[in-house]
Amino acid sequence: MSSLTSIYLDHAATTPMLPEAIAAYAEAAGAGPVNPSSLHAFGRSARSRVTAARDALAESLGCSPAEIVFTGSGTESDNAALFGAAEVQRARGRDGIVATAVEHPAVLNACRALEKRGFRLTLLQPDETGRVSAEDAARAIDGRTAVVSIMAGNNETGTRQPFEEIGEIARTQGAAMHVDAVQAFGYERWDLQKLPVDLLSISAHKIGGPQGVGLLFIRRGTPFEPLLHGGNQERSRRAGTENVAGIAAFAAAARSTFAGLEEKVRRVEAVRAAFLSGLSRELGEEAFRINGNEHFRLPHIVNVSFQGISSETMLMNLDLAGVAASGGSACSSGSLQPSHVLSAMKLSPDRVRNAVRFSFGLGNTREEAEKTALIIATISARLRIT
Ligand SMILES: Cc1ncc(COP(=O)(O)O)c(C=O)c1O
């Protein structure tokens, strides 16, 4: 990381830990040896920390604490959901997997691995804004579908999917419905008791919690077998000693996030709007295109292609100027491969090559957004001259 970096616009990759989460982590980690499976007093106090965290997270999701399984990441939650439901469904004569072509690699590559194991994979193609349609989903989901996996909001473009409508279709057909909510969690209020969702993945480090902690909601009665085999932790749904301090910090981050959710949304929307109007003013409307859906979207992500400037060139120059952004998802940004999300949206090769993702968070200000727009205009002018 450049020591100059002072404007962090990469919150979709990871967020800085909230002070409440750091305090909760330090408190739990400093409390002595803590294994919630131990029967002695140390163990019991660890268990009560995990129970309190589970209760808080269940409240933020509108589900029962018993329906929450702590995992080691959003990636693990996605894999556990897909493999866990698919194999049980196969034993019931269902062998179809339906997902979108714009899923995060944690879902997409898990689906491809299931395909190698004999499942039939159908990927729903998005429109040019990155959104799939419930009509296409209805055509793809049938009585042989085992699992449907639809992300709530996309990590590269912010485009929101109609997962609620697709969940109703999955339910009618008896398929298990999984939602990767890693990017959307903490920006919307959900009541999982009412939503047609059986499995839902979340990751702590996207909402100001620590890395290496995730959560999988498993609705009571959902076909599921564990990915990890071992001890009886998490009611035998995820073996392995719990990350007690990480779980406590995750819950602290969720409590803080949901206490101020509407304010957080308002703030990141204002920063995003200031950034886009800054770009129009400094660069001109013709010099950039927004990739994604302007109506159905998450508040904190905007994906922009700058005419005639490759994403690598723009990102390098932004980094030199102290601005941290990203090209597509963090996992593929180091590999120079064109984004599978933007490619699935059938954008022109130039637009795919020139795409940069800016993602905002609580710490950002409108001034930072305007300064970034100005920096981009300066970079563009310099590159056009040289
Ligand atoms: C939509 C989505 N799903 C899953 C993941 C993976 O989460 P984790 O980093 O906790 O493994 C990410 C991370 O970027 C994501 O954006």
mmCIF file with all atom_site columns, N, CA and C and ligand atoms in Angstrom, residues 12-14 72-78 103-107 151-156 180-184 201-206 211-214 329-331 357, ligand 1:
data_model
loop_
_atom_site.group_PDB
_atom_site.id
_atom_site.type_symbol
_atom_site.label_atom_id
_atom_site.label_alt_id
_atom_site.label_comp_id
_atom_site.label_asym_id
_atom_site.label_entity_id
_atom_site.label_seq_id
_atom_site.pdbx_PDB_ins_code
_atom_site.Cartn_x
_atom_site.Cartn_y
_atom_site.Cartn_z
_atom_site.occupancy
_atom_site.B_iso_or_equiv
_atom_site.pdbx_formal_charge
_atom_site.auth_seq_id
_atom_site.auth_comp_id
_atom_site.auth_asym_id
_atom_site.auth_atom_id
_atom_site.pdbx_PDB_model_num
ATOM   1   N N  . ALA A 1 12  ? -15.923 -2.063  -0.940  1.00 0.00 ? 12  ALA A N  1
ATOM   2   C CA . ALA A 1 12  ? -16.495 -3.355  -1.347  1.00 0.00 ? 12  ALA A CA 1
ATOM   3   C C  . ALA A 1 12  ? -15.451 -4.459  -1.219  1.00 0.00 ? 12  ALA A C  1
ATOM   4   N N  . ALA A 1 13  ? -14.159 -4.081  -1.223  1.00 0.00 ? 13  ALA A N  1
ATOM   5   C CA . ALA A 1 13  ? -13.104 -5.092  -1.016  1.00 0.00 ? 13  ALA A CA 1
ATOM   6   C C  . ALA A 1 13  ? -13.018 -5.432  0.459   1.00 0.00 ? 13  ALA A C  1
ATOM   7   N N  . THR A 1 14  ? -12.924 -4.406  1.284   1.00 0.00 ? 14  THR A N  1
ATOM   8   C CA . THR A 1 14  ? -12.989 -4.605  2.733   1.00 0.00 ? 14  THR A CA 1
ATOM   9   C C  . THR A 1 14  ? -13.163 -3.239  3.378   1.00 0.00 ? 14  THR A C  1
ATOM   10  N N  . GLY A 1 72  ? -16.036 -19.159 8.609   1.00 0.00 ? 72  GLY A N  1
ATOM   11  C CA . GLY A 1 72  ? -14.761 -18.450 8.559   1.00 0.00 ? 72  GLY A CA 1
ATOM   12  C C  . GLY A 1 72  ? -14.699 -17.353 7.504   1.00 0.00 ? 72  GLY A C  1
ATOM   13  N N  . SER A 1 73  ? -15.743 -17.192 6.693   1.00 0.00 ? 73  SER A N  1
ATOM   14  C CA . SER A 1 73  ? -15.742 -16.143 5.650   1.00 0.00 ? 73  SER A CA 1
ATOM   15  C C  . SER A 1 73  ? -17.045 -16.194 4.857   1.00 0.00 ? 73  SER A C  1
ATOM   16  N N  . GLY A 1 74  ? -17.241 -15.159 4.049   1.00 0.00 ? 74  GLY A N  1
ATOM   17  C CA . GLY A 1 74  ? -18.366 -15.186 3.120   1.00 0.00 ? 74  GLY A CA 1
ATOM   18  C C  . GLY A 1 74  ? -18.194 -16.321 2.125   1.00 0.00 ? 74  GLY A C  1
ATOM   19  N N  . THR A 1 75  ? -16.962 -16.541 1.713   1.00 0.00 ? 75  THR A N  1
ATOM   20  C CA . THR A 1 75  ? -16.672 -17.624 0.755   1.00 0.00 ? 75  THR A CA 1
ATOM   21  C C  . THR A 1 75  ? -17.081 -18.972 1.332   1.00 0.00 ? 75  THR A C  1
ATOM   22  N N  . GLU A 1 76  ? -16.734 -19.189 2.596   1.00 0.00 ? 76  GLU A N  1
ATOM   23  C CA . GLU A 1 76  ? -17.115 -20.471 3.213   1.00 0.00 ? 76  GLU A CA 1
ATOM   24  C C  . GLU A 1 76  ? -18.635 -20.592 3.308   1.00 0.00 ? 76  GLU A C  1
ATOM   25  N N  . SER A 1 77  ? -19.300 -19.503 3.669   1.00 0.00 ? 77  SER A N  1
ATOM   26  C CA . SER A 1 77  ? -20.771 -19.539 3.773   1.00 0.00 ? 77  SER A CA 1
ATOM   27  C C  . SER A 1 77  ? -21.383 -19.923 2.429   1.00 0.00 ? 77  SER A C  1
ATOM   28  N N  . ASP A 1 78  ? -20.881 -19.307 1.346   1.00 0.00 ? 78  ASP A N  1
ATOM   29  C CA . ASP A 1 78  ? -21.399 -19.619 0.007   1.00 0.00 ? 78  ASP A CA 1
ATOM   30  C C  . ASP A 1 78  ? -21.187 -21.098 -0.326  1.00 0.00 ? 78  ASP A C  1
ATOM   31  N N  . GLU A 1 103 ? -22.458 -13.806 -10.469 1.00 0.00 ? 103 GLU A N  1
ATOM   32  C CA . GLU A 1 103 ? -22.162 -14.097 -9.063  1.00 0.00 ? 103 GLU A CA 1
ATOM   33  C C  . GLU A 1 103 ? -20.686 -13.862 -8.758  1.00 0.00 ? 103 GLU A C  1
ATOM   34  N N  . HIS A 1 104 ? -20.393 -13.661 -7.481  1.00 0.00 ? 104 HIS A N  1
ATOM   35  C CA . HIS A 1 104 ? -19.007 -13.606 -7.014  1.00 0.00 ? 104 HIS A CA 1
ATOM   36  C C  . HIS A 1 104 ? -18.359 -14.978 -7.271  1.00 0.00 ? 104 HIS A C  1
ATOM   37  N N  . PRO A 1 105 ? -17.033 -15.021 -7.501  1.00 0.00 ? 105 PRO A N  1
ATOM   38  C CA . PRO A 1 105 ? -16.384 -16.317 -7.728  1.00 0.00 ? 105 PRO A CA 1
ATOM   39  C C  . PRO A 1 105 ? -16.649 -17.350 -6.623  1.00 0.00 ? 105 PRO A C  1
ATOM   40  N N  . ALA A 1 106 ? -16.921 -16.889 -5.410  1.00 0.00 ? 106 ALA A N  1
ATOM   41  C CA . ALA A 1 106 ? -17.202 -17.839 -4.317  1.00 0.00 ? 106 ALA A CA 1
ATOM   42  C C  . ALA A 1 106 ? -18.428 -18.683 -4.633  1.00 0.00 ? 106 ALA A C  1
ATOM   43  N N  . VAL A 1 107 ? -19.395 -18.111 -5.346  1.00 0.00 ? 107 VAL A N  1
ATOM   44  C CA . VAL A 1 107 ? -20.581 -18.867 -5.757  1.00 0.00 ? 107 VAL A CA 1
ATOM   45  C C  . VAL A 1 107 ? -20.344 -19.521 -7.114  1.00 0.00 ? 107 VAL A C  1
ATOM   46  N N  . MET A 1 151 ? -27.414 -13.524 -6.020  1.00 0.00 ? 151 MET A N  1
ATOM   47  C CA . MET A 1 151 ? -26.835 -12.545 -5.099  1.00 0.00 ? 151 MET A CA 1
ATOM   48  C C  . MET A 1 151 ? -27.806 -11.391 -4.866  1.00 0.00 ? 151 MET A C  1
ATOM   49  N N  . ALA A 1 152 ? -27.732 -10.788 -3.677  1.00 0.00 ? 152 ALA A N  1
ATOM   50  C CA . ALA A 1 152 ? -28.615 -9.654  -3.395  1.00 0.00 ? 152 ALA A CA 1
ATOM   51  C C  . ALA A 1 152 ? -28.140 -8.438  -4.184  1.00 0.00 ? 152 ALA A C  1
ATOM   52  N N  . GLY A 1 153 ? -26.838 -8.123  -4.080  1.00 0.00 ? 153 GLY A N  1
ATOM   53  C CA . GLY A 1 153 ? -26.294 -6.980  -4.803  1.00 0.00 ? 153 GLY A CA 1
ATOM   54  C C  . GLY A 1 153 ? -24.901 -7.321  -5.289  1.00 0.00 ? 153 GLY A C  1
ATOM   55  N N  . ASN A 1 154 ? -24.577 -6.834  -6.484  1.00 0.00 ? 154 ASN A N  1
ATOM   56  C CA . ASN A 1 154 ? -23.305 -7.239  -7.096  1.00 0.00 ? 154 ASN A CA 1
ATOM   57  C C  . ASN A 1 154 ? -22.122 -6.453  -6.545  1.00 0.00 ? 154 ASN A C  1
ATOM   58  N N  . ASN A 1 155 ? -21.019 -7.164  -6.333  1.00 0.00 ? 155 ASN A N  1
ATOM   59  C CA . ASN A 1 155 ? -19.825 -6.554  -5.737  1.00 0.00 ? 155 ASN A CA 1
ATOM   60  C C  . ASN A 1 155 ? -19.037 -5.687  -6.708  1.00 0.00 ? 155 ASN A C  1
ATOM   61  N N  . GLU A 1 156 ? -19.250 -5.849  -8.015  1.00 0.00 ? 156 GLU A N  1
ATOM   62  C CA . GLU A 1 156 ? -18.496 -5.023  -8.975  1.00 0.00 ? 156 GLU A CA 1
ATOM   63  C C  . GLU A 1 156 ? -19.291 -3.809  -9.433  1.00 0.00 ? 156 GLU A C  1
ATOM   64  N N  . ASP A 1 180 ? -26.472 -14.758 -1.775  1.00 0.00 ? 180 ASP A N  1
ATOM   65  C CA . ASP A 1 180 ? -25.188 -14.201 -1.346  1.00 0.00 ? 180 ASP A CA 1
ATOM   66  C C  . ASP A 1 180 ? -25.455 -12.724 -1.031  1.00 0.00 ? 180 ASP A C  1
ATOM   67  N N  . ALA A 1 181 ? -25.506 -12.436 0.272   1.00 0.00 ? 181 ALA A N  1
ATOM   68  C CA . ALA A 1 181 ? -25.857 -11.078 0.703   1.00 0.00 ? 181 ALA A CA 1
ATOM   69  C C  . ALA A 1 181 ? -24.631 -10.344 1.240   1.00 0.00 ? 181 ALA A C  1
ATOM   70  N N  . VAL A 1 182 ? -23.444 -10.801 0.843   1.00 0.00 ? 182 VAL A N  1
ATOM   71  C CA . VAL A 1 182 ? -22.204 -10.254 1.412   1.00 0.00 ? 182 VAL A CA 1
ATOM   72  C C  . VAL A 1 182 ? -22.093 -8.747  1.183   1.00 0.00 ? 182 VAL A C  1
ATOM   73  N N  . GLN A 1 183 ? -22.455 -8.265  -0.007  1.00 0.00 ? 183 GLN A N  1
ATOM   74  C CA . GLN A 1 183 ? -22.328 -6.818  -0.256  1.00 0.00 ? 183 GLN A CA 1
ATOM   75  C C  . GLN A 1 183 ? -23.540 -6.026  0.221   1.00 0.00 ? 183 GLN A C  1
ATOM   76  N N  . ALA A 1 184 ? -24.702 -6.642  0.215   1.00 0.00 ? 184 ALA A N  1
ATOM   77  C CA . ALA A 1 184 ? -25.927 -5.880  0.520   1.00 0.00 ? 184 ALA A CA 1
ATOM   78  C C  . ALA A 1 184 ? -26.195 -5.773  2.018   1.00 0.00 ? 184 ALA A C  1
ATOM   79  N N  . SER A 1 201 ? -25.794 -15.831 2.905   1.00 0.00 ? 201 SER A N  1
ATOM   80  C CA . SER A 1 201 ? -24.387 -15.696 3.295   1.00 0.00 ? 201 SER A CA 1
ATOM   81  C C  . SER A 1 201 ? -24.031 -14.244 3.601   1.00 0.00 ? 201 SER A C  1
ATOM   82  N N  . ILE A 1 202 ? -23.242 -14.061 4.661   1.00 0.00 ? 202 ILE A N  1
ATOM   83  C CA . ILE A 1 202 ? -22.805 -12.729 5.083   1.00 0.00 ? 202 ILE A CA 1
ATOM   84  C C  . ILE A 1 202 ? -21.344 -12.812 5.522   1.00 0.00 ? 202 ILE A C  1
ATOM   85  N N  . SER A 1 203 ? -20.642 -11.692 5.394   1.00 0.00 ? 203 SER A N  1
ATOM   86  C CA . SER A 1 203 ? -19.244 -11.644 5.810   1.00 0.00 ? 203 SER A CA 1
ATOM   87  C C  . SER A 1 203 ? -19.024 -10.417 6.702   1.00 0.00 ? 203 SER A C  1
ATOM   88  N N  . ALA A 1 204 ? -18.298 -10.606 7.810   1.00 0.00 ? 204 ALA A N  1
ATOM   89  C CA . ALA A 1 204 ? -18.150 -9.526  8.805   1.00 0.00 ? 204 ALA A CA 1
ATOM   90  C C  . ALA A 1 204 ? -17.339 -8.342  8.279   1.00 0.00 ? 204 ALA A C  1
ATOM   91  N N  . HIS A 1 205 ? -16.322 -8.622  7.438   1.00 0.00 ? 205 HIS A N  1
ATOM   92  C CA . HIS A 1 205 ? -15.391 -7.534  7.100   1.00 0.00 ? 205 HIS A CA 1
ATOM   93  C C  . HIS A 1 205 ? -15.943 -6.536  6.088   1.00 0.00 ? 205 HIS A C  1
ATOM   94  N N  . LYS A 1 206 ? -17.169 -6.771  5.606   1.00 0.00 ? 206 LYS A N  1
ATOM   95  C CA . LYS A 1 206 ? -17.771 -5.781  4.702   1.00 0.00 ? 206 LYS A CA 1
ATOM   96  C C  . LYS A 1 206 ? -18.606 -4.748  5.470   1.00 0.00 ? 206 LYS A C  1
ATOM   97  N N  . GLN A 1 211 ? -11.925 -9.527  9.427   1.00 0.00 ? 211 GLN A N  1
ATOM   98  C CA . GLN A 1 211 ? -11.810 -10.520 8.356   1.00 0.00 ? 211 GLN A CA 1
ATOM   99  C C  . GLN A 1 211 ? -11.769 -11.912 8.986   1.00 0.00 ? 211 GLN A C  1
ATOM   100 N N  . GLY A 1 212 ? -12.160 -12.895 8.181   1.00 0.00 ? 212 GLY A N  1
ATOM   101 C CA . GLY A 1 212 ? -12.092 -14.273 8.680   1.00 0.00 ? 212 GLY A CA 1
ATOM   102 C C  . GLY A 1 212 ? -13.286 -14.682 9.530   1.00 0.00 ? 212 GLY A C  1
ATOM   103 N N  . VAL A 1 213 ? -14.390 -13.956 9.421   1.00 0.00 ? 213 VAL A N  1
ATOM   104 C CA . VAL A 1 213 ? -15.616 -14.356 10.124  1.00 0.00 ? 213 VAL A CA 1
ATOM   105 C C  . VAL A 1 213 ? -16.793 -14.185 9.164   1.00 0.00 ? 213 VAL A C  1
ATOM   106 N N  . GLY A 1 214 ? -17.606 -15.196 9.060   1.00 0.00 ? 214 GLY A N  1
ATOM   107 C CA . GLY A 1 214 ? -18.788 -15.118 8.221   1.00 0.00 ? 214 GLY A CA 1
ATOM   108 C C  . GLY A 1 214 ? -19.967 -15.739 8.939   1.00 0.00 ? 214 GLY A C  1
ATOM   109 N N  . SER A 1 329 ? -13.599 -7.172  -9.210  1.00 0.00 ? 329 SER A N  1
ATOM   110 C CA . SER A 1 329 ? -13.526 -7.746  -7.874  1.00 0.00 ? 329 SER A CA 1
ATOM   111 C C  . SER A 1 329 ? -12.074 -7.895  -7.474  1.00 0.00 ? 329 SER A C  1
ATOM   112 N N  . ALA A 1 330 ? -11.805 -7.842  -6.180  1.00 0.00 ? 330 ALA A N  1
ATOM   113 C CA . ALA A 1 330 ? -10.431 -7.905  -5.673  1.00 0.00 ? 330 ALA A CA 1
ATOM   114 C C  . ALA A 1 330 ? -9.743  -9.186  -6.140  1.00 0.00 ? 330 ALA A C  1
ATOM   115 N N  . CYS A 1 331 ? -10.502 -10.274 -6.201  1.00 0.00 ? 331 CYS A N  1
ATOM   116 C CA . CYS A 1 331 ? -9.905  -11.562 -6.543  1.00 0.00 ? 331 CYS A CA 1
ATOM   117 C C  . CYS A 1 331 ? -9.364  -11.559 -7.970  1.00 0.00 ? 331 CYS A C  1
ATOM   118 N N  . ARG A 1 357 ? -13.920 0.374   -10.242 1.00 0.00 ? 357 ARG A N  1
ATOM   119 C CA . ARG A 1 357 ? -14.957 0.347   -9.201  1.00 0.00 ? 357 ARG A CA 1
ATOM   120 C C  . ARG A 1 357 ? -14.581 1.269   -8.052  1.00 0.00 ? 357 ARG A C  1
HETATM 121 C C1 . LIG B 2 .   ? -20.678 -10.744 -3.210  1.00 0.00 ? 1   LIG B C1 1
HETATM 122 C C2 . LIG B 2 .   ? -19.552 -11.376 -2.461  1.00 0.00 ? 1   LIG B C2 1
HETATM 123 N N1 . LIG B 2 .   ? -19.655 -12.670 -2.090  1.00 0.00 ? 1   LIG B N1 1
HETATM 124 C C3 . LIG B 2 .   ? -18.695 -13.286 -1.396  1.00 0.00 ? 1   LIG B C3 1
HETATM 125 C C4 . LIG B 2 .   ? -17.532 -12.631 -1.040  1.00 0.00 ? 1   LIG B C4 1
HETATM 126 C C5 . LIG B 2 .   ? -16.478 -13.360 -0.266  1.00 0.00 ? 1   LIG B C5 1
HETATM 127 O O1 . LIG B 2 .   ? -16.443 -12.951 1.087   1.00 0.00 ? 1   LIG B O1 1
HETATM 128 P P1 . LIG B 2 .   ? -15.116 -13.197 1.960   1.00 0.00 ? 1   LIG B P1 1
HETATM 129 O O2 . LIG B 2 .   ? -14.133 -12.175 1.558   1.00 0.00 ? 1   LIG B O2 1
HETATM 130 O O3 . LIG B 2 .   ? -15.570 -13.027 3.390   1.00 0.00 ? 1   LIG B O3 1
HETATM 131 O O4 . LIG B 2 .   ? -14.686 -14.591 1.695   1.00 0.00 ? 1   LIG B O4 1
HETATM 132 C C6 . LIG B 2 .   ? -17.362 -11.295 -1.412  1.00 0.00 ? 1   LIG B C6 1
HETATM 133 C C7 . LIG B 2 .   ? -16.110 -10.570 -1.103  1.00 0.00 ? 1   LIG B C7 1
HETATM 134 O O5 . LIG B 2 .   ? -15.716 -9.661  -1.808  1.00 0.00 ? 1   LIG B O5 1
HETATM 135 C C8 . LIG B 2 .   ? -18.408 -10.652 -2.130  1.00 0.00 ? 1   LIG B C8 1
HETATM 136 O O6 . LIG B 2 .   ? -18.298 -9.372  -2.510  1.00 0.00 ? 1   LIG B O6 1
#
